[in-house]
GROMACS .gro file of C-alpha atoms in nm:
model
  442
    1UNK     CA    1  14.586   3.789   6.896
    2UNK     CA    2  14.574   3.760   6.516
    3UNK     CA    3  14.919   3.598   6.509
    4UNK     CA    4  14.812   3.349   6.773
    5UNK     CA    5  14.501   3.256   6.576
    6UNK     CA    6  14.707   3.209   6.258
    7UNK     CA    7  14.953   2.980   6.436
    8UNK     CA    8  14.667   2.777   6.584
    9UNK     CA    9  14.512   2.746   6.239
   10UNK     CA   10  14.840   2.635   6.083
   11UNK     CA   11  14.897   2.381   6.360
   12UNK     CA   12  14.556   2.228   6.300
   13UNK     CA   13  14.654   2.164   5.938
   14UNK     CA   14  14.905   1.902   6.058
   15UNK     CA   15  14.659   1.608   6.058
   16UNK     CA   16  14.573   1.698   5.697
   17UNK     CA   17  14.929   1.753   5.570
   18UNK     CA   18  15.072   1.446   5.744
   19UNK     CA   19  14.878   1.213   5.512
   20UNK     CA   20  15.067   1.343   5.208
   21UNK     CA   21  15.413   1.199   5.297
   22UNK     CA   22  15.245   0.874   5.404
   23UNK     CA   23  15.083   0.839   5.061
   24UNK     CA   24  15.405   0.928   4.878
   25UNK     CA   25  15.606   0.682   5.086
   26UNK     CA   26  15.384   0.387   5.009
   27UNK     CA   27  15.382   0.476   4.639
   28UNK     CA   28  15.763   0.472   4.652
   29UNK     CA   29  15.762   0.137   4.829
   30UNK     CA   30  15.514  -0.003   4.576
   31UNK     CA   31  15.729   0.117   4.282
   32UNK     CA   32  16.044  -0.019   4.450
   33UNK     CA   33  15.895  -0.367   4.487
   34UNK     CA   34  15.729  -0.378   4.144
   35UNK     CA   35  16.056  -0.272   3.980
   36UNK     CA   36  16.205  -0.612   4.066
   37UNK     CA   37  15.998  -0.741   3.776
   38UNK     CA   38  16.156  -0.655   3.442
   39UNK     CA   39  15.840  -0.519   3.284
   40UNK     CA   40  15.802  -0.269   3.571
   41UNK     CA   41  16.170  -0.176   3.603
   42UNK     CA   42  16.104   0.167   3.453
   43UNK     CA   43  15.910   0.262   3.769
   44UNK     CA   44  16.238   0.295   3.956
   45UNK     CA   45  16.317   0.604   3.743
   46UNK     CA   46  16.038   0.792   3.924
   47UNK     CA   47  16.168   0.715   4.271
   48UNK     CA   48  16.434   0.994   4.292
   49UNK     CA   49  16.169   1.261   4.226
   50UNK     CA   50  15.927   1.097   4.467
   51UNK     CA   51  16.204   1.090   4.729
   52UNK     CA   52  16.244   1.469   4.711
   53UNK     CA   53  15.868   1.512   4.730
   54UNK     CA   54  15.866   1.282   5.033
   55UNK     CA   55  16.135   1.488   5.203
   56UNK     CA   56  15.957   1.819   5.134
   57UNK     CA   57  15.617   1.693   5.254
   58UNK     CA   58  15.770   1.533   5.565
   59UNK     CA   59  15.947   1.859   5.646
   60UNK     CA   60  15.626   2.062   5.615
   61UNK     CA   61  15.429   1.806   5.818
   62UNK     CA   62  15.695   1.826   6.091
   63UNK     CA   63  15.686   2.207   6.103
   64UNK     CA   64  15.308   2.218   6.127
   65UNK     CA   65  15.314   1.938   6.384
   66UNK     CA   66  15.556   2.135   6.599
   67UNK     CA   67  15.325   2.439   6.585
   68UNK     CA   68  15.034   2.216   6.691
   69UNK     CA   69  15.235   2.079   6.985
   70UNK     CA   70  15.274   2.433   7.122
   71UNK     CA   71  14.903   2.424   7.202
   72UNK     CA   72  15.007   2.239   7.520
   73UNK     CA   73  14.714   1.997   7.536
   74UNK     CA   74  14.916   1.683   7.465
   75UNK     CA   75  15.116   1.464   7.707
   76UNK     CA   76  15.487   1.557   7.691
   77UNK     CA   77  15.652   1.212   7.655
   78UNK     CA   78  15.418   1.105   7.376
   79UNK     CA   79  15.470   1.433   7.189
   80UNK     CA   80  15.848   1.394   7.223
   81UNK     CA   81  15.841   1.038   7.085
   82UNK     CA   82  15.620   1.144   6.795
   83UNK     CA   83  15.842   1.443   6.716
   84UNK     CA   84  16.163   1.240   6.716
   85UNK     CA   85  16.006   0.979   6.490
   86UNK     CA   86  15.909   1.259   6.252
   87UNK     CA   87  16.259   1.413   6.260
   88UNK     CA   88  16.424   1.077   6.185
   89UNK     CA   89  16.179   1.016   5.900
   90UNK     CA   90  16.258   1.357   5.752
   91UNK     CA   91  16.634   1.291   5.770
   92UNK     CA   92  16.596   0.944   5.618
   93UNK     CA   93  16.385   1.086   5.335
   94UNK     CA   94  16.654   1.349   5.269
   95UNK     CA   95  16.923   1.080   5.279
   96UNK     CA   96  16.739   0.860   5.030
   97UNK     CA   97  16.680   1.155   4.797
   98UNK     CA   98  17.055   1.231   4.801
   99UNK     CA   99  17.158   0.865   4.760
  100UNK     CA  100  16.954   0.839   4.441
  101UNK     CA  101  17.062   1.170   4.290
  102UNK     CA  102  17.279   1.178   3.977
  103UNK     CA  103  17.553   1.352   4.179
  104UNK     CA  104  17.581   1.059   4.422
  105UNK     CA  105  17.548   0.793   4.151
  106UNK     CA  106  17.856   0.934   3.981
  107UNK     CA  107  18.054   0.842   4.293
  108UNK     CA  108  17.891   0.525   4.412
  109UNK     CA  109  17.579   0.313   4.373
  110UNK     CA  110  17.425   0.115   4.658
  111UNK     CA  111  17.287  -0.229   4.579
  112UNK     CA  112  16.917  -0.222   4.497
  113UNK     CA  113  16.843  -0.462   4.783
  114UNK     CA  114  16.999  -0.219   5.031
  115UNK     CA  115  16.781   0.064   4.902
  116UNK     CA  116  16.470  -0.152   4.926
  117UNK     CA  117  16.559  -0.248   5.283
  118UNK     CA  118  16.593   0.118   5.380
  119UNK     CA  119  16.251   0.196   5.229
  120UNK     CA  120  16.100  -0.088   5.431
  121UNK     CA  121  16.261   0.052   5.748
  122UNK     CA  122  16.120   0.397   5.666
  123UNK     CA  123  15.774   0.243   5.617
  124UNK     CA  124  15.795   0.069   5.956
  125UNK     CA  125  15.907   0.391   6.123
  126UNK     CA  126  15.618   0.574   5.955
  127UNK     CA  127  15.378   0.316   6.098
  128UNK     CA  128  15.524   0.374   6.445
  129UNK     CA  129  15.501   0.753   6.410
  130UNK     CA  130  15.144   0.720   6.283
  131UNK     CA  131  15.053   0.508   6.585
  132UNK     CA  132  15.199   0.775   6.815
  133UNK     CA  133  15.003   1.043   6.632
  134UNK     CA  134  14.683   0.842   6.667
  135UNK     CA  135  14.749   0.803   7.039
  136UNK     CA  136  14.794   1.179   7.071
  137UNK     CA  137  14.466   1.242   6.892
  138UNK     CA  138  14.248   0.969   7.040
  139UNK     CA  139  14.431   0.866   7.356
  140UNK     CA  140  14.704   0.614   7.434
  141UNK     CA  141  14.453   0.336   7.481
  142UNK     CA  142  14.283   0.394   7.145
  143UNK     CA  143  14.469   0.105   6.979
  144UNK     CA  144  14.604  -0.118   7.253
  145UNK     CA  145  14.570  -0.460   7.412
  146UNK     CA  146  14.366  -0.297   7.690
  147UNK     CA  147  14.097  -0.213   7.434
  148UNK     CA  148  14.082  -0.578   7.324
  149UNK     CA  149  14.065  -0.698   7.684
  150UNK     CA  150  13.813  -0.438   7.799
  151UNK     CA  151  13.474  -0.578   7.888
  152UNK     CA  152  13.174  -0.376   7.789
  153UNK     CA  153  12.925  -0.311   8.066
  154UNK     CA  154  12.608  -0.515   8.026
  155UNK     CA  155  12.297  -0.326   7.932
  156UNK     CA  156  12.051  -0.299   8.225
  157UNK     CA  157  11.737  -0.512   8.209
  158UNK     CA  158  11.507  -0.216   8.268
  159UNK     CA  159  11.505   0.160   8.311
  160UNK     CA  160  11.456   0.128   8.685
  161UNK     CA  161  11.764  -0.093   8.718
  162UNK     CA  162  11.988   0.142   8.516
  163UNK     CA  163  12.269   0.313   8.707
  164UNK     CA  164  12.254   0.675   8.600
  165UNK     CA  165  12.627   0.748   8.585
  166UNK     CA  166  12.762   0.406   8.490
  167UNK     CA  167  12.502   0.318   8.226
  168UNK     CA  168  12.405   0.659   8.087
  169UNK     CA  169  12.625   0.954   8.183
  170UNK     CA  170  12.970   0.798   8.149
  171UNK     CA  171  12.905   0.652   7.800
  172UNK     CA  172  12.759   0.989   7.697
  173UNK     CA  173  13.063   1.183   7.819
  174UNK     CA  174  13.311   0.942   7.662
  175UNK     CA  175  13.123   0.952   7.333
  176UNK     CA  176  13.092   1.330   7.323
  177UNK     CA  177  13.401   1.448   7.514
  178UNK     CA  178  13.638   1.152   7.536
  179UNK     CA  179  13.824   1.223   7.213
  180UNK     CA  180  13.987   1.533   7.362
  181UNK     CA  181  13.958   1.459   7.735
  182UNK     CA  182  14.114   1.118   7.795
  183UNK     CA  183  14.427   0.982   7.959
  184UNK     CA  184  14.628   1.020   7.639
  185UNK     CA  185  14.502   1.364   7.543
  186UNK     CA  186  14.391   1.580   7.835
  187UNK     CA  187  14.283   1.909   7.683
  188UNK     CA  188  14.272   2.157   7.966
  189UNK     CA  189  14.414   1.880   8.188
  190UNK     CA  190  14.064   1.728   8.207
  191UNK     CA  191  13.983   1.359   8.168
  192UNK     CA  192  13.627   1.224   8.155
  193UNK     CA  193  13.729   0.857   8.162
  194UNK     CA  194  13.595   0.802   8.514
  195UNK     CA  195  13.402   0.987   8.782
  196UNK     CA  196  13.699   1.061   9.009
  197UNK     CA  197  13.891   1.232   8.729
  198UNK     CA  198  13.579   1.418   8.619
  199UNK     CA  199  13.521   1.558   8.968
  200UNK     CA  200  13.891   1.643   9.001
  201UNK     CA  201  13.862   1.860   8.691
  202UNK     CA  202  14.142   2.033   8.503
  203UNK     CA  203  14.312   2.369   8.465
  204UNK     CA  204  14.008   2.569   8.574
  205UNK     CA  205  13.932   2.348   8.875
  206UNK     CA  206  13.652   2.093   8.931
  207UNK     CA  207  13.447   2.025   8.618
  208UNK     CA  208  13.139   1.957   8.831
  209UNK     CA  209  13.001   2.095   9.156
  210UNK     CA  210  12.764   1.826   9.290
  211UNK     CA  211  12.414   1.966   9.334
  212UNK     CA  212  12.494   2.296   9.160
  213UNK     CA  213  12.495   2.285   8.779
  214UNK     CA  214  12.518   2.666   8.762
  215UNK     CA  215  12.866   2.653   8.919
  216UNK     CA  216  12.976   2.346   8.723
  217UNK     CA  217  13.227   2.440   8.453
  218UNK     CA  218  13.135   2.145   8.231
  219UNK     CA  219  12.766   2.239   8.230
  220UNK     CA  220  12.853   2.606   8.176
  221UNK     CA  221  13.074   2.528   7.874
  222UNK     CA  222  12.825   2.302   7.692
  223UNK     CA  223  12.547   2.561   7.738
  224UNK     CA  224  12.745   2.848   7.585
  225UNK     CA  225  12.659   2.974   7.241
  226UNK     CA  226  12.853   2.774   6.978
  227UNK     CA  227  13.020   3.098   6.863
  228UNK     CA  228  13.179   3.148   7.207
  229UNK     CA  229  13.549   3.054   7.217
  230UNK     CA  230  13.492   2.862   7.542
  231UNK     CA  231  13.206   2.654   7.401
  232UNK     CA  232  13.253   2.279   7.425
  233UNK     CA  233  13.308   2.065   7.230
  234UNK     CA  234  13.554   2.264   7.019
  235UNK     CA  235  13.700   2.233   6.670
  236UNK     CA  236  13.369   2.177   6.495
  237UNK     CA  237  13.286   1.854   6.679
  238UNK     CA  238  12.919   1.767   6.718
  239UNK     CA  239  12.768   1.964   7.009
  240UNK     CA  240  12.558   1.796   7.274
  241UNK     CA  241  12.189   1.793   7.196
  242UNK     CA  242  11.940   1.983   7.410
  243UNK     CA  243  11.827   1.648   7.558
  244UNK     CA  244  12.184   1.548   7.649
  245UNK     CA  245  12.243   1.887   7.810
  246UNK     CA  246  11.919   1.854   8.007
  247UNK     CA  247  12.020   1.505   8.122
  248UNK     CA  248  12.365   1.615   8.242
  249UNK     CA  249  12.220   1.916   8.422
  250UNK     CA  250  11.963   1.694   8.597
  251UNK     CA  251  12.229   1.442   8.698
  252UNK     CA  252  12.447   1.711   8.858
  253UNK     CA  253  12.153   1.873   9.037
  254UNK     CA  254  11.929   1.584   9.136
  255UNK     CA  255  12.180   1.298   9.162
  256UNK     CA  256  12.462   1.509   9.304
  257UNK     CA  257  12.694   1.407   9.018
  258UNK     CA  258  12.736   1.074   9.194
  259UNK     CA  259  12.783   0.718   9.078
  260UNK     CA  260  12.606   0.401   9.187
  261UNK     CA  261  12.257   0.555   9.188
  262UNK     CA  262  11.984   0.372   9.003
  263UNK     CA  263  11.702   0.549   8.824
  264UNK     CA  264  11.458   0.392   9.070
  265UNK     CA  265  11.627   0.565   9.365
  266UNK     CA  266  11.584   0.917   9.222
  267UNK     CA  267  11.295   1.152   9.154
  268UNK     CA  268  11.264   1.129   8.775
  269UNK     CA  269  11.030   1.333   8.555
  270UNK     CA  270  10.874   1.184   8.240
  271UNK     CA  271  11.109   1.403   8.035
  272UNK     CA  272  11.424   1.262   8.200
  273UNK     CA  273  11.288   0.908   8.187
  274UNK     CA  274  11.229   0.950   7.815
  275UNK     CA  275  11.583   1.085   7.757
  276UNK     CA  276  11.739   0.800   7.956
  277UNK     CA  277  11.535   0.548   7.756
  278UNK     CA  278  11.665   0.697   7.432
  279UNK     CA  279  12.025   0.689   7.557
  280UNK     CA  280  11.986   0.321   7.644
  281UNK     CA  281  11.797   0.236   7.326
  282UNK     CA  282  11.497   0.113   7.520
  283UNK     CA  283  11.218   0.291   7.333
  284UNK     CA  284  11.110  -0.026   7.156
  285UNK     CA  285  11.139  -0.231   7.474
  286UNK     CA  286  10.889  -0.001   7.640
  287UNK     CA  287  10.630  -0.053   7.369
  288UNK     CA  288  10.719   0.278   7.208
  289UNK     CA  289  10.610   0.470   7.516
  290UNK     CA  290  10.944   0.652   7.556
  291UNK     CA  291  10.936   0.774   7.199
  292UNK     CA  292  10.574   0.877   7.248
  293UNK     CA  293  10.666   1.072   7.562
  294UNK     CA  294  10.944   1.252   7.376
  295UNK     CA  295  10.709   1.358   7.096
  296UNK     CA  296  10.446   1.470   7.342
  297UNK     CA  297  10.708   1.650   7.552
  298UNK     CA  298  10.811   1.855   7.250
  299UNK     CA  299  10.445   1.900   7.154
  300UNK     CA  300  10.519   1.933   6.783
  301UNK     CA  301  10.287   2.195   6.631
  302UNK     CA  302  10.087   2.073   6.329
  303UNK     CA  303  10.155   2.220   5.986
  304UNK     CA  304  10.488   2.378   6.084
  305UNK     CA  305  10.746   2.440   5.810
  306UNK     CA  306  11.043   2.198   5.822
  307UNK     CA  307  11.308   2.474   5.832
  308UNK     CA  308  11.325   2.783   6.048
  309UNK     CA  309  11.454   3.114   5.910
  310UNK     CA  310  11.833   3.060   5.904
  311UNK     CA  311  11.901   3.431   5.842
  312UNK     CA  312  11.704   3.523   6.154
  313UNK     CA  313  11.896   3.264   6.357
  314UNK     CA  314  12.228   3.413   6.243
  315UNK     CA  315  12.110   3.764   6.331
  316UNK     CA  316  12.005   3.661   6.681
  317UNK     CA  317  12.331   3.476   6.744
  318UNK     CA  318  12.532   3.773   6.621
  319UNK     CA  319  12.344   3.992   6.870
  320UNK     CA  320  12.425   3.762   7.162
  321UNK     CA  321  12.132   3.520   7.170
  322UNK     CA  322  12.185   3.146   7.217
  323UNK     CA  323  11.978   2.948   6.967
  324UNK     CA  324  11.973   2.568   7.002
  325UNK     CA  325  11.791   2.300   6.806
  326UNK     CA  326  11.551   2.084   7.003
  327UNK     CA  327  11.444   1.888   6.696
  328UNK     CA  328  11.559   1.888   6.332
  329UNK     CA  329  11.246   1.789   6.142
  330UNK     CA  330  11.064   2.018   6.185
  331UNK     CA  331  11.320   2.255   6.338
  332UNK     CA  332  11.213   2.341   6.692
  333UNK     CA  333  11.414   2.597   6.885
  334UNK     CA  334  11.529   2.687   7.235
  335UNK     CA  335  11.618   3.059   7.240
  336UNK     CA  336  11.800   3.224   7.531
  337UNK     CA  337  11.915   3.583   7.580
  338UNK     CA  338  12.188   3.563   7.849
  339UNK     CA  339  12.124   3.784   8.150
  340UNK     CA  340  12.240   4.142   8.115
  341UNK     CA  341  12.293   4.125   7.738
  342UNK     CA  342  12.241   4.462   7.573
  343UNK     CA  343  12.066   4.430   7.238
  344UNK     CA  344  11.884   4.657   6.995
  345UNK     CA  345  11.548   4.504   7.075
  346UNK     CA  346  11.350   4.698   6.816
  347UNK     CA  347  11.589   4.593   6.538
  348UNK     CA  348  11.570   4.228   6.642
  349UNK     CA  349  11.189   4.206   6.674
  350UNK     CA  350  11.145   4.098   6.307
  351UNK     CA  351  11.397   3.815   6.355
  352UNK     CA  352  11.226   3.703   6.675
  353UNK     CA  353  10.889   3.719   6.505
  354UNK     CA  354  11.003   3.508   6.209
  355UNK     CA  355  11.123   3.236   6.449
  356UNK     CA  356  10.826   3.257   6.685
  357UNK     CA  357  10.632   2.961   6.545
  358UNK     CA  358  10.943   2.737   6.565
  359UNK     CA  359  11.026   2.833   6.926
  360UNK     CA  360  10.917   2.601   7.208
  361UNK     CA  361  11.140   2.735   7.486
  362UNK     CA  362  11.220   3.104   7.535
  363UNK     CA  363  11.442   3.247   7.810
  364UNK     CA  364  11.459   3.627   7.849
  365UNK     CA  365  11.538   3.635   8.221
  366UNK     CA  366  11.729   3.925   8.374
  367UNK     CA  367  11.738   4.161   8.077
  368UNK     CA  368  11.540   4.460   8.207
  369UNK     CA  369  11.261   4.409   7.953
  370UNK     CA  370  10.925   4.585   7.985
  371UNK     CA  371  10.580   4.505   7.850
  372UNK     CA  372  10.641   4.745   7.561
  373UNK     CA  373  10.944   4.550   7.446
  374UNK     CA  374  10.769   4.217   7.497
  375UNK     CA  375  10.483   4.282   7.253
  376UNK     CA  376  10.646   4.029   7.020
  377UNK     CA  377  10.548   3.753   7.266
  378UNK     CA  378  10.198   3.743   7.117
  379UNK     CA  379  10.350   3.578   6.806
  380UNK     CA  380  10.500   3.284   7.002
  381UNK     CA  381  10.182   3.078   6.984
  382UNK     CA  382  10.367   2.743   7.001
  383UNK     CA  383  10.568   2.833   7.310
  384UNK     CA  384  10.580   2.575   7.592
  385UNK     CA  385  10.827   2.724   7.841
  386UNK     CA  386  10.888   3.093   7.908
  387UNK     CA  387  11.129   3.261   8.150
  388UNK     CA  388  11.070   3.628   8.229
  389UNK     CA  389  11.210   3.627   8.581
  390UNK     CA  390  11.404   3.932   8.702
  391UNK     CA  391  11.238   4.165   8.449
  392UNK     CA  392  11.037   4.479   8.550
  393UNK     CA  393  10.704   4.353   8.416
  394UNK     CA  394  10.366   4.374   8.590
  395UNK     CA  395  10.005   4.281   8.529
  396UNK     CA  396  10.016   4.462   8.192
  397UNK     CA  397  10.206   4.155   8.071
  398UNK     CA  398   9.908   3.921   8.112
  399UNK     CA  399   9.721   4.017   7.789
  400UNK     CA  400  10.039   3.938   7.596
  401UNK     CA  401  10.026   3.581   7.727
  402UNK     CA  402   9.666   3.511   7.622
  403UNK     CA  403   9.754   3.399   7.265
  404UNK     CA  404  10.007   3.147   7.405
  405UNK     CA  405   9.763   2.857   7.426
  406UNK     CA  406  10.040   2.595   7.439
  407UNK     CA  407  10.230   2.759   7.727
  408UNK     CA  408  10.284   2.507   8.007
  409UNK     CA  409  10.544   2.670   8.233
  410UNK     CA  410  10.637   3.030   8.308
  411UNK     CA  411  10.891   3.180   8.551
  412UNK     CA  412  10.791   3.516   8.699
  413UNK     CA  413  11.023   3.527   9.000
  414UNK     CA  414  11.145   3.882   9.065
  415UNK     CA  415  10.873   4.052   8.855
  416UNK     CA  416  10.598   4.298   8.955
  417UNK     CA  417  10.307   4.065   8.891
  418UNK     CA  418  10.043   4.115   9.163
  419UNK     CA  419   9.865   3.841   9.358
  420UNK     CA  420   9.549   3.913   9.160
  421UNK     CA  421   9.738   3.887   8.835
  422UNK     CA  422   9.896   3.562   8.950
  423UNK     CA  423   9.554   3.417   9.034
  424UNK     CA  424   9.425   3.515   8.691
  425UNK     CA  425   9.727   3.358   8.526
  426UNK     CA  426   9.686   3.031   8.715
  427UNK     CA  427   9.326   3.018   8.606
  428UNK     CA  428   9.437   3.006   8.241
  429UNK     CA  429   9.372   2.663   8.097
  430UNK     CA  430   9.708   2.540   7.969
  431UNK     CA  431   9.966   2.670   8.218
  432UNK     CA  432  10.066   2.388   8.453
  433UNK     CA  433  10.357   2.547   8.639
  434UNK     CA  434  10.404   2.909   8.747
  435UNK     CA  435  10.727   2.995   8.928
  436UNK     CA  436  10.677   3.294   9.153
  437UNK     CA  437  10.780   3.433   9.491
  438UNK     CA  438  10.595   3.660   9.726
  439UNK     CA  439  10.878   3.910   9.715
  440UNK     CA  440  10.823   3.947   9.341
  441UNK     CA  441  10.541   4.198   9.375
  442UNK     CA  442  10.611   4.557   9.482
   0.00000   0.00000   0.00000
């Protein structure tokens, strides 16, 4: 496992190392051309040394590139073309280094014009290899005539007229996922370039299950903790925001992951409408109402410190919690403890407490927590959404909820809350939605 990780790390150095021979080559070419002027003729004396440096750096770039290609997420023909271009460049660099060595000059000297011509050929081949490398990284259509001919979809006149997939979801997926999941570079054999390919999926099967986000691999991957090896996007790329994740989840569940559906044809909450408006850049066009809805949706607490306790966040993540940012200034959090995660609850209570004022959404479902362990809830006075479903809690929980004056939604499905307790809870002023089932009580 360690050897595999080292090889993957070395392979990922290829994009960094490959710029070194490119820089050396164009310095050589510059010196070669300037040396035609008498006052710069001395520059040609540096070219033999630069030629050896070019050969060495090209060789190392090729080795690291080969290691990267073993990752298997690149189209075979394109990789082969790129590799052969690199091999030829390496051999040409070695040849030029030998041709300009003192040992070769003692036997024969090539005309300067011939040497210059070879350097120009090497530069052209480098440009070709670089284009192939760019296609491997960004897709074969990244720099092509198709890109110039492509017609951008017109922005809809209003939110109601917007097609959810075509105007919102597809641009979002291409922006966030398209760099690694396109026709030129199908990581995991998945392409997000159009809906048919997205539904087809990749190595692990369909990326989406229409109507069921819980079984949709794409939704599952983007909701994982960033420290998880299966979390998407990988390699340090910018993760999807909480709003983008909410939007994708809604589209799969409510719109059946389908195309051609306008916003007007679907049941849309103010939260989703606000997110769609932001994606389309229509906040100003709606008189600022969308931005206002977003602020009100997050219900930013007054007087809150800009930054949350970063040490506490690291401790929770290390213990298995998922901690996501809902907003950056001030930092507002969405904290989830995945179902069935075993944690040292007593040891983590201080960390939870220090993040309580910054937490708007808290999900502790399915973790066998009792009222004794949930005493820390009284500190979450800014909480809006709380999930305690599938935990063995009863009416003794209710006093712990009294300080949560901002709480708007709570899930108590599968708990021991009684009908009387439920009635009392519903009578509380702020709670708008209580999720509960009759089978929850004993």
